[in-house]
Coordinates of C-alpha atoms in Angstrom, one line a residue:
X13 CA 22.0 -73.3 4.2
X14 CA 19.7 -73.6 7.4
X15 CA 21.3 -70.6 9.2
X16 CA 21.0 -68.3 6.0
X17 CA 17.4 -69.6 5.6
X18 CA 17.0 -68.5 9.6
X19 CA 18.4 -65.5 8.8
X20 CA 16.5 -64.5 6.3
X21 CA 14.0 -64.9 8.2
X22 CA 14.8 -62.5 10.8
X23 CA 15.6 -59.8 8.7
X24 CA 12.4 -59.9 6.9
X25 CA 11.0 -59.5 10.7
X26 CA 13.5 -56.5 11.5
X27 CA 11.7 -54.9 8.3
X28 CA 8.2 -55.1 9.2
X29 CA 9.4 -54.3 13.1
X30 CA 8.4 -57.6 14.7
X31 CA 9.4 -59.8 17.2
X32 CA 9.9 -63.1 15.8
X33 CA 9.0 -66.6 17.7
X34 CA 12.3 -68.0 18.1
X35 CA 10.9 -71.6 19.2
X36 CA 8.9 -71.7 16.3
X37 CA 11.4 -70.4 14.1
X38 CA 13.8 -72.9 15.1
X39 CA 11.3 -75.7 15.4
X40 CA 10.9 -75.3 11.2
X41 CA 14.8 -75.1 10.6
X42 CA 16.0 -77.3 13.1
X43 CA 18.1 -75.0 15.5
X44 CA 17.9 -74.8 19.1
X45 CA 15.8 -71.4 19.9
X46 CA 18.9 -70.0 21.5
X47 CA 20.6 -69.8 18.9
X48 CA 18.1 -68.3 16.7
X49 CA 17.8 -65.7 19.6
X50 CA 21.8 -65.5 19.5
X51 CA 21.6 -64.6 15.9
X52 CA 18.9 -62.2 16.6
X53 CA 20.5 -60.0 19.6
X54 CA 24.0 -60.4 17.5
X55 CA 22.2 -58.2 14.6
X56 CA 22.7 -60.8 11.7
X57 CA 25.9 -62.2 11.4
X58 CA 26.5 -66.4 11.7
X59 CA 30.0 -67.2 11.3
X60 CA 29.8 -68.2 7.2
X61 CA 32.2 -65.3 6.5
X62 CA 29.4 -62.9 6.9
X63 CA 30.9 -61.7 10.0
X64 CA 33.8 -60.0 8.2
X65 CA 31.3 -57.7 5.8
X66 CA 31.5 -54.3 6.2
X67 CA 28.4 -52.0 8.8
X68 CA 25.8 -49.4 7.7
X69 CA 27.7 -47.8 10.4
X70 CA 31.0 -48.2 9.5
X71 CA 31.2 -44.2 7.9
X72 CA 29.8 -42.7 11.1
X73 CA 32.1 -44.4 13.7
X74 CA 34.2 -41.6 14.4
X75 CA 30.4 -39.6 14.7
X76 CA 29.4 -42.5 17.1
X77 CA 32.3 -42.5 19.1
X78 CA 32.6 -38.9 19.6
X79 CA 28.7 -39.0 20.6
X80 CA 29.0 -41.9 22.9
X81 CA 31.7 -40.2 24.8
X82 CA 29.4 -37.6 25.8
X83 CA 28.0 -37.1 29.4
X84 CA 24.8 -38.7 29.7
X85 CA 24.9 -40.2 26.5
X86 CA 22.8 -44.2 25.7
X87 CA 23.0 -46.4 22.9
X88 CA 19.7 -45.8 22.1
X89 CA 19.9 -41.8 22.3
X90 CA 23.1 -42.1 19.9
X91 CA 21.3 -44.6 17.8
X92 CA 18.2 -42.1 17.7
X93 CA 20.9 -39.2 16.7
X94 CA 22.6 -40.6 13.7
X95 CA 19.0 -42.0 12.7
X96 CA 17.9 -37.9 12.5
X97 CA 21.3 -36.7 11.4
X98 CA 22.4 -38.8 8.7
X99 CA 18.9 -39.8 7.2
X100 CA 17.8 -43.1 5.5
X101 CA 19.8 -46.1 5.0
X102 CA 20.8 -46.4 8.2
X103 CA 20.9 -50.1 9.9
X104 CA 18.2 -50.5 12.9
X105 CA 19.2 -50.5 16.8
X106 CA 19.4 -54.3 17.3
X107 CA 22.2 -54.3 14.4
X108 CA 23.5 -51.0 16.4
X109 CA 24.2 -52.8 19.5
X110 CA 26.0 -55.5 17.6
X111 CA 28.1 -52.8 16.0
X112 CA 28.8 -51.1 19.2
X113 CA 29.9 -54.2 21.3
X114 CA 32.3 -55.8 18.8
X115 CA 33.8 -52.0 18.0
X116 CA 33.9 -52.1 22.5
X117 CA 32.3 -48.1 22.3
X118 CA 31.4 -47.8 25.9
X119 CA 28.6 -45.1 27.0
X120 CA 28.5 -43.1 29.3
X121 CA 24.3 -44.1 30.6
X122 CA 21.9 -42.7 32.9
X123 CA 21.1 -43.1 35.9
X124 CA 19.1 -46.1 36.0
X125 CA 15.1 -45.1 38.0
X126 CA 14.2 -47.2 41.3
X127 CA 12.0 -50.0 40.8
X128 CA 8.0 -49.0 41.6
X129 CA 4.9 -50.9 41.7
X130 CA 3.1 -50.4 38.0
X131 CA 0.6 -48.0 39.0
X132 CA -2.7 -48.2 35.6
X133 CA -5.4 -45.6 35.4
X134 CA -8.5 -45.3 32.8
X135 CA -8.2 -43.2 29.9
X136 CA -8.6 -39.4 30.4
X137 CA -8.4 -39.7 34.1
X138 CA -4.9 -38.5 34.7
X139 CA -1.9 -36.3 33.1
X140 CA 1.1 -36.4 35.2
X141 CA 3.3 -33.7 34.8
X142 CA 6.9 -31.9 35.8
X143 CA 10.1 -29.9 35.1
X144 CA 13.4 -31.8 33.4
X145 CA 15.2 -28.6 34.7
X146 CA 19.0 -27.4 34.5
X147 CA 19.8 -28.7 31.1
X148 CA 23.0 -26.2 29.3
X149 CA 24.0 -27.0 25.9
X150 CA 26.7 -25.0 23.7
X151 CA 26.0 -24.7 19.9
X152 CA 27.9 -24.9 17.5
X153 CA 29.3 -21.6 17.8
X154 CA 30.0 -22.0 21.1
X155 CA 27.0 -19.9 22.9
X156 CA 25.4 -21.5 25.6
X157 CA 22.0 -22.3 26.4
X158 CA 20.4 -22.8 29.9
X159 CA 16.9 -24.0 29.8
X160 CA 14.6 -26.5 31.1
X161 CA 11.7 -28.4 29.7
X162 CA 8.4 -28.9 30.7
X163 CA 7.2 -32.8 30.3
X164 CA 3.7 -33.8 30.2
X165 CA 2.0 -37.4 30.2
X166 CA -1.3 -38.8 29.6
X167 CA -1.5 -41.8 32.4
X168 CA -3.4 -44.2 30.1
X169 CA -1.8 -44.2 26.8
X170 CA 1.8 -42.5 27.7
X171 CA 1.3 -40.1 25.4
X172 CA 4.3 -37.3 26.2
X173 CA 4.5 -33.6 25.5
X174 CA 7.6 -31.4 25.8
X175 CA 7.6 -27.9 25.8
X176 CA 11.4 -25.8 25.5
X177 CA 11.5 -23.2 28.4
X178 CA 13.8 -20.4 28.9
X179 CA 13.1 -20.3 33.0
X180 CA 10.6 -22.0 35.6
X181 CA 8.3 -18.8 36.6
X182 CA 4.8 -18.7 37.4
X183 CA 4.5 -17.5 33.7
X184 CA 6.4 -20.6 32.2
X185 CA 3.9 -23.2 34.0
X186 CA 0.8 -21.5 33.0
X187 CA 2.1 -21.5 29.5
X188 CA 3.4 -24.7 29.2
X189 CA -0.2 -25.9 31.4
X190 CA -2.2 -23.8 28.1
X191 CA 0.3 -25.3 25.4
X192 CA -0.5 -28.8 26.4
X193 CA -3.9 -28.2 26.7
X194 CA -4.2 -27.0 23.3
X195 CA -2.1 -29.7 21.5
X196 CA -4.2 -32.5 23.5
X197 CA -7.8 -31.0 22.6
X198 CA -8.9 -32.3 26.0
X199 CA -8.2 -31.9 29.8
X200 CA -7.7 -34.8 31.6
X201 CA -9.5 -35.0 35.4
X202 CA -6.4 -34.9 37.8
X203 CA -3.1 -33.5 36.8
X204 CA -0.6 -35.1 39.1
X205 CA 2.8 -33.1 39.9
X206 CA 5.9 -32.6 43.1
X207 CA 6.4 -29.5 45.1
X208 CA 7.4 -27.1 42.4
X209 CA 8.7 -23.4 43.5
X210 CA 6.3 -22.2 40.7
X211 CA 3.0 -23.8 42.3
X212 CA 3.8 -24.4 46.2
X213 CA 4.5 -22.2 48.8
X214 CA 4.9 -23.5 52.4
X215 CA 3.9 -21.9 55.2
X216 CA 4.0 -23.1 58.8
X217 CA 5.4 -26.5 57.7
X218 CA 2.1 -26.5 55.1
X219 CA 1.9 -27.0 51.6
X220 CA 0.2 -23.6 50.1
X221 CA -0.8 -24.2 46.7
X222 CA -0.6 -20.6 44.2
X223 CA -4.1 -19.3 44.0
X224 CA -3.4 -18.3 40.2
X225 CA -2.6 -21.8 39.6
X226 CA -5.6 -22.7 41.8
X227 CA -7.9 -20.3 39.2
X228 CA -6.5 -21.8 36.2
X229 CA -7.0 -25.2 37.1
X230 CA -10.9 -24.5 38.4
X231 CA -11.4 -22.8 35.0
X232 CA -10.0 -25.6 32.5
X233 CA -12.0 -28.2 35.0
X234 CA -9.2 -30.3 35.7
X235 CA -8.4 -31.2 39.8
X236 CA -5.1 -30.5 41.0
X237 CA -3.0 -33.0 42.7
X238 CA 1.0 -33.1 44.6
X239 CA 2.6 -35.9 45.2
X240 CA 3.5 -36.9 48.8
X241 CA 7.2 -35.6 50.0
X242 CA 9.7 -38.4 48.8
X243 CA 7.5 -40.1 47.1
X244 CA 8.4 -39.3 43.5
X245 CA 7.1 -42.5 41.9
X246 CA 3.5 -41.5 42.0
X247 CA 4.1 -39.8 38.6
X248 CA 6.6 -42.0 37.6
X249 CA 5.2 -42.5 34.1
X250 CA 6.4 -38.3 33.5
X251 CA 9.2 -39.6 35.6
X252 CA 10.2 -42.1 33.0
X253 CA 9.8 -39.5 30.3
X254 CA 13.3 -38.0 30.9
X255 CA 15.1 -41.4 29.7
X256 CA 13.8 -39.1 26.4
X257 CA 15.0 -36.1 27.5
X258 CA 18.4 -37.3 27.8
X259 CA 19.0 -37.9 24.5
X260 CA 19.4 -34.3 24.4
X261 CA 23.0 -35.1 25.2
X262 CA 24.3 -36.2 22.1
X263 CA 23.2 -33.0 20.3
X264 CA 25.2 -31.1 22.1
X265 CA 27.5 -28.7 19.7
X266 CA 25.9 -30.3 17.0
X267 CA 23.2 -27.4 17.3
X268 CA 22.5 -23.2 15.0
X269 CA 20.5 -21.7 17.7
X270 CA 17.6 -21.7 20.0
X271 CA 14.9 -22.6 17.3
X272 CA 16.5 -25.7 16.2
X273 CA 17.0 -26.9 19.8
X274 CA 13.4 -26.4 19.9
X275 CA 13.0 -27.9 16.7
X276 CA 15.1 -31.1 18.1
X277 CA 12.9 -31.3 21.6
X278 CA 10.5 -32.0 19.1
X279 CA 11.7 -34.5 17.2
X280 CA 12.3 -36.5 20.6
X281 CA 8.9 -36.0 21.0
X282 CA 7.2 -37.6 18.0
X283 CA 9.6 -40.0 18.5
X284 CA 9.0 -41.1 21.7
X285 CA 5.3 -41.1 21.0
X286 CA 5.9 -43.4 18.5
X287 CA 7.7 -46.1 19.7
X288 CA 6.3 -49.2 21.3
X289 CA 5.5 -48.5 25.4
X290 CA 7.4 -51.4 27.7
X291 CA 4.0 -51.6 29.3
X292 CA 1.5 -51.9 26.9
X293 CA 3.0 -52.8 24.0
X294 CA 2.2 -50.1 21.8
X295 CA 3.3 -46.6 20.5
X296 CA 1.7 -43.9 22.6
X297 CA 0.5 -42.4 19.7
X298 CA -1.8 -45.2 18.6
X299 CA -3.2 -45.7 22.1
X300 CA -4.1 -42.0 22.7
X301 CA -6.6 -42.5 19.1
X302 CA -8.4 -44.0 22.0
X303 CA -8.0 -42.2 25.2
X304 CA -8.6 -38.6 23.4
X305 CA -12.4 -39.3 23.3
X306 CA -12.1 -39.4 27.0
X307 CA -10.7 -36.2 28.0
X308 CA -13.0 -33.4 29.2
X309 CA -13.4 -30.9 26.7
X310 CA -11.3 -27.8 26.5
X311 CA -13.9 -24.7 27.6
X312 CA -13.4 -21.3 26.8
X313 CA -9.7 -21.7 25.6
X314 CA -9.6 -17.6 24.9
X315 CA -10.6 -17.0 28.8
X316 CA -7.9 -19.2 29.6
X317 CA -5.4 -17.5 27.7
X318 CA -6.4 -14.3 29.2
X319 CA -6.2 -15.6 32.6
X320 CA -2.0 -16.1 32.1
X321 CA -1.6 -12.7 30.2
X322 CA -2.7 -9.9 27.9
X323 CA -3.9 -11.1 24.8
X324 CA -3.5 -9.1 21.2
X325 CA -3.7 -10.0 17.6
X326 CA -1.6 -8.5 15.2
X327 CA -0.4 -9.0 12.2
X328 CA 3.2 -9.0 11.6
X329 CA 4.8 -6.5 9.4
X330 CA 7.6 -6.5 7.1
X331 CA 10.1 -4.9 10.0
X332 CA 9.1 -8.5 12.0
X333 CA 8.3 -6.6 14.9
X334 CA 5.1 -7.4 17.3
X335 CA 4.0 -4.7 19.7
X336 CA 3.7 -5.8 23.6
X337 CA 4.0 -4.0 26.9
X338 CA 5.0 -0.6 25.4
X339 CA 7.8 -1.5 22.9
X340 CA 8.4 -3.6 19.7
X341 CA 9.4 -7.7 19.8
X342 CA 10.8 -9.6 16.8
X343 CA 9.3 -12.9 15.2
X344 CA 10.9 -15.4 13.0
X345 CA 11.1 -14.0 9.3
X346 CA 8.4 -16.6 7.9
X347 CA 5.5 -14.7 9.7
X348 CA 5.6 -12.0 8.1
X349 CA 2.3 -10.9 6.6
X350 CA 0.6 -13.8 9.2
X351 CA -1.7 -12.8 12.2
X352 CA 0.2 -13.7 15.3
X353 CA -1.5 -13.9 19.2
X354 CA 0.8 -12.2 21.2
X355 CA 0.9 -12.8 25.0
X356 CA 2.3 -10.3 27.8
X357 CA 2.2 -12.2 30.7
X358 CA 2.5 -10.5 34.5
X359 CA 6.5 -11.2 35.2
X360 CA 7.1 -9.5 31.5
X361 CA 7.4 -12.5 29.8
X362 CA 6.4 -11.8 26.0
X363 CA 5.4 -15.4 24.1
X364 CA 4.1 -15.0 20.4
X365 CA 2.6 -17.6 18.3
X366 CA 1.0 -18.4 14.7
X367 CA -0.9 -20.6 14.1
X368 CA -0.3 -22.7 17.7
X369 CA 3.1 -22.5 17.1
X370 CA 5.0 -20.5 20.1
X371 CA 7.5 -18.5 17.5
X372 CA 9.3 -16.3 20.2
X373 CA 9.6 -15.4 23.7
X374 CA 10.9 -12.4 25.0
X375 CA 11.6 -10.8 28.1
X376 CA 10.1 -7.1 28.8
X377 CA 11.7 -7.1 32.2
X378 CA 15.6 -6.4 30.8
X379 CA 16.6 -3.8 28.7
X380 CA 14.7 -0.8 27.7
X381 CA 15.4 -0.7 24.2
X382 CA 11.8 -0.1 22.0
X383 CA 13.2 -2.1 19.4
X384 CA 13.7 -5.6 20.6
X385 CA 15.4 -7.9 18.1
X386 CA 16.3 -11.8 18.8
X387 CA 19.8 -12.2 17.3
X388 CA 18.9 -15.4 15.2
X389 CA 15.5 -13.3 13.9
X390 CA 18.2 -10.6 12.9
X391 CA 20.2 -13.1 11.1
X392 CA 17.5 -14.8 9.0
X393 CA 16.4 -11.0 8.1
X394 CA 19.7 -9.9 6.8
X395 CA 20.6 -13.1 5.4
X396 CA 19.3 -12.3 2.0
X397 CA 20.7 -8.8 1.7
X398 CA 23.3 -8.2 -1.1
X399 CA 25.1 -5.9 1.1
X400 CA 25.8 -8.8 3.4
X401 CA 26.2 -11.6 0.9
X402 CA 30.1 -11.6 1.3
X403 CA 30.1 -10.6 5.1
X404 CA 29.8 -12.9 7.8
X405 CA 26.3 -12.5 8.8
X406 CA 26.5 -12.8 12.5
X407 CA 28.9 -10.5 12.8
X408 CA 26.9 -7.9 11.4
X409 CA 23.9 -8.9 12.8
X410 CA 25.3 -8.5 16.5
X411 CA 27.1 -4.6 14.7
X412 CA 23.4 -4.0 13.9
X413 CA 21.7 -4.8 17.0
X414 CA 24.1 -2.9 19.1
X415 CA 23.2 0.3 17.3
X416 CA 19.7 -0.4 17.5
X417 CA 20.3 -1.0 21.4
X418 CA 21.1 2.6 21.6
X419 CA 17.9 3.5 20.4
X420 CA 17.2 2.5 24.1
X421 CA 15.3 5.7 24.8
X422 CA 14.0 6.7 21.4
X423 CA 10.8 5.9 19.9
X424 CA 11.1 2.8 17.3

């Protein structure tokens, strides 16, 4: 009766998310701690029979397998995965574990970071700041994706932002610098960074920092600052980020198209913002409430878009197509009829958003064709046509575009 009493007890704690006293718990019930901490790290089950009931995760263990077997796979980023794939209901990561050792799934795990001194700084002093580059995925019709991400972190509260990029240019890191700018509402004094081939030149054995770069920093008032050579641990709370990142792994195949990747980088955001820091205790979310009175305030944001690009406003027309550079862009089907900023940047880049959100990017250095459709924008368009109901749509979206690519020379 004890150990159900004890047990009870530790669900009720799993529910509200806590930690429970294990001394104290087994000081009331008469059981040593460790084997109140036993029954904790086992995920429930004392040997009255209840061992033998059947697991919340018993109808995803093929899923979990198959997932687990994947390059670069965790627990945790599995655990994370069929918590956003399968929805509610599902049992929480301690009882996971459990599941996962007595069903011996083995995982295929990171590469564990080198130790480092803890390194603390006040709030809206630093934002540390870098590339998780060469990541390929294949969806699930089989079309790869070569990107990297930008990740960003606030040095007091660990607050993370990711932001999906096609390439690593000049372009991208002034973007992604903007984007992350915007979504804080602040600028933090120093932003903290390696030798990236986007912002460092060397010359005579010197590090050369880009002068654009250089401008854009001076104007949104923050300083900044590159890491020693070899010494990647003096941003190693961005460095720690990518233990996120990689849970990007699991979703591979199990993926439409480029805007639900996005969509997925995302959700590993808000996620990671929300769970409890190893360091201080709490979610990163909760902390920066505090540290986002601290920041410097953002200046003339408009300058600062105009310093990485041409700026227009449009709004979008029924055809979906923005004007940039000369020649016509798509933009998802939803903004029709909304204004949208769109961006020409100097290495042709083409980024359009509504509303904050970066809908598309496209690149005005290929092609010539004036009418410039993404495929999945094409799809979403046709979708709803009668004429295609019974046809498979990407098919004719890709019969489509190539007819509208041989408009090459025309005027759209």
């Amino acid at each position: 009766m004890r150990e159900r009493n004890v047990m009870g007890e530790l669900n009720t704690c799993r529910q509200l998310g806590l930690k429970p006293n294990f001394s104290d718990i087994g000081r009331r019930h008469g059981i040593h701690r460790h084997t109140v901490a036993r029954y904790w790290s086992e995920g429930g089950d004392v040997e009255d029979g209840r061992c033998n009931r059947a697991s919340g995760f018993d109808p995803y263990g093929d899923l979990i397998a198959e997932r687990a077997a994947l390059p670069g796979a965790t627990r945790k980023a599995v655990h994370e995965y069929i918590l956003h794939r399968c929805g509610g209901g599902v049992p929480g990561y301690n009882a996971f574990t459990h599941y996962c050792r007595k069903h011996d799934i083995a995982f295929d795990s990171a590469v564990q970071a080198e130790p480092h001194p803890r390194f603390e700084t006040p709030p809206g002093r630093q934002l540390q700041f870098d590339w998780k580059e060469g990541l390929r995925m294949i969806s699930r019709h089989g079309e790869v994706f070569e990107f990297s991400v930008f990740s960003a972190t606030l040095g007091y509260s660990r607050l993370h932002r990711f932001v999906y990029s096609r390439t690593r240019t000049a372009d991208d890191l002034l973007a992604c610098w903007l984007a992350t700018i915007s979504s804080l509402g602040g600028v933090a004094e120093e932003w903290v960074t390696d030798n990236m081939s986007a912002l460092v030149t060397f010359s005579g054995g010197r590090r050369v920092k880009s002068e654009r770069a250089l401008r854009f920093a001076r104007e949104a008032g923050f300083e900044l600052v590159l890491c020693k050579p070899g010494t990647p641990q003096t941003k190693g709370k961005d460095e720690s980020a990518n233990r996120f990142l990689n849970r990007l792994a699991v979703y591979d195949g199990d993926f439409e198209d480029e805007a639900e990747l996005i969509s997925i980088i995302a959700h590993i955001e808000a996620r990671s913002n929300e769970a409890p820091n190893d360091t201080t205790g709490l979610p990163p979310a909760r902390l920066f409430m505090k540290e986002k009175e601290y920041p410097r305030p953002v200046g003339n944001l408009g300058l600062l878009e105009q310093m990485i690009g041409d700026v227009s406003v449009q709004t979008v027309p029924s055809t979906m197509l923005v004007r940039a550079a000369g020649r016509q862009w798509s933009v998802p089907r939803r903004c029709i009829g909304r204004r949208a900023k769109v961006v020409t940047m100097p290495g042709g880049q083409v980024r359009v958003t509504v509303s904050g959100e970066l809908v598309a990017v496209h690149d005005a250095s290929r092609g010539r064709s004036k009418l410039n459709y993404d495929e999945a924008h094409y799809m979403e368009a046709i979708g709803g046509k009668a004429r295609f109901a019974d046809s498979d749509i990407r098919e004719a979206a890709r019969e489509n575009l190539a007819l509208l690519d041989g408009l090459g020379g025309l005027d759209g």
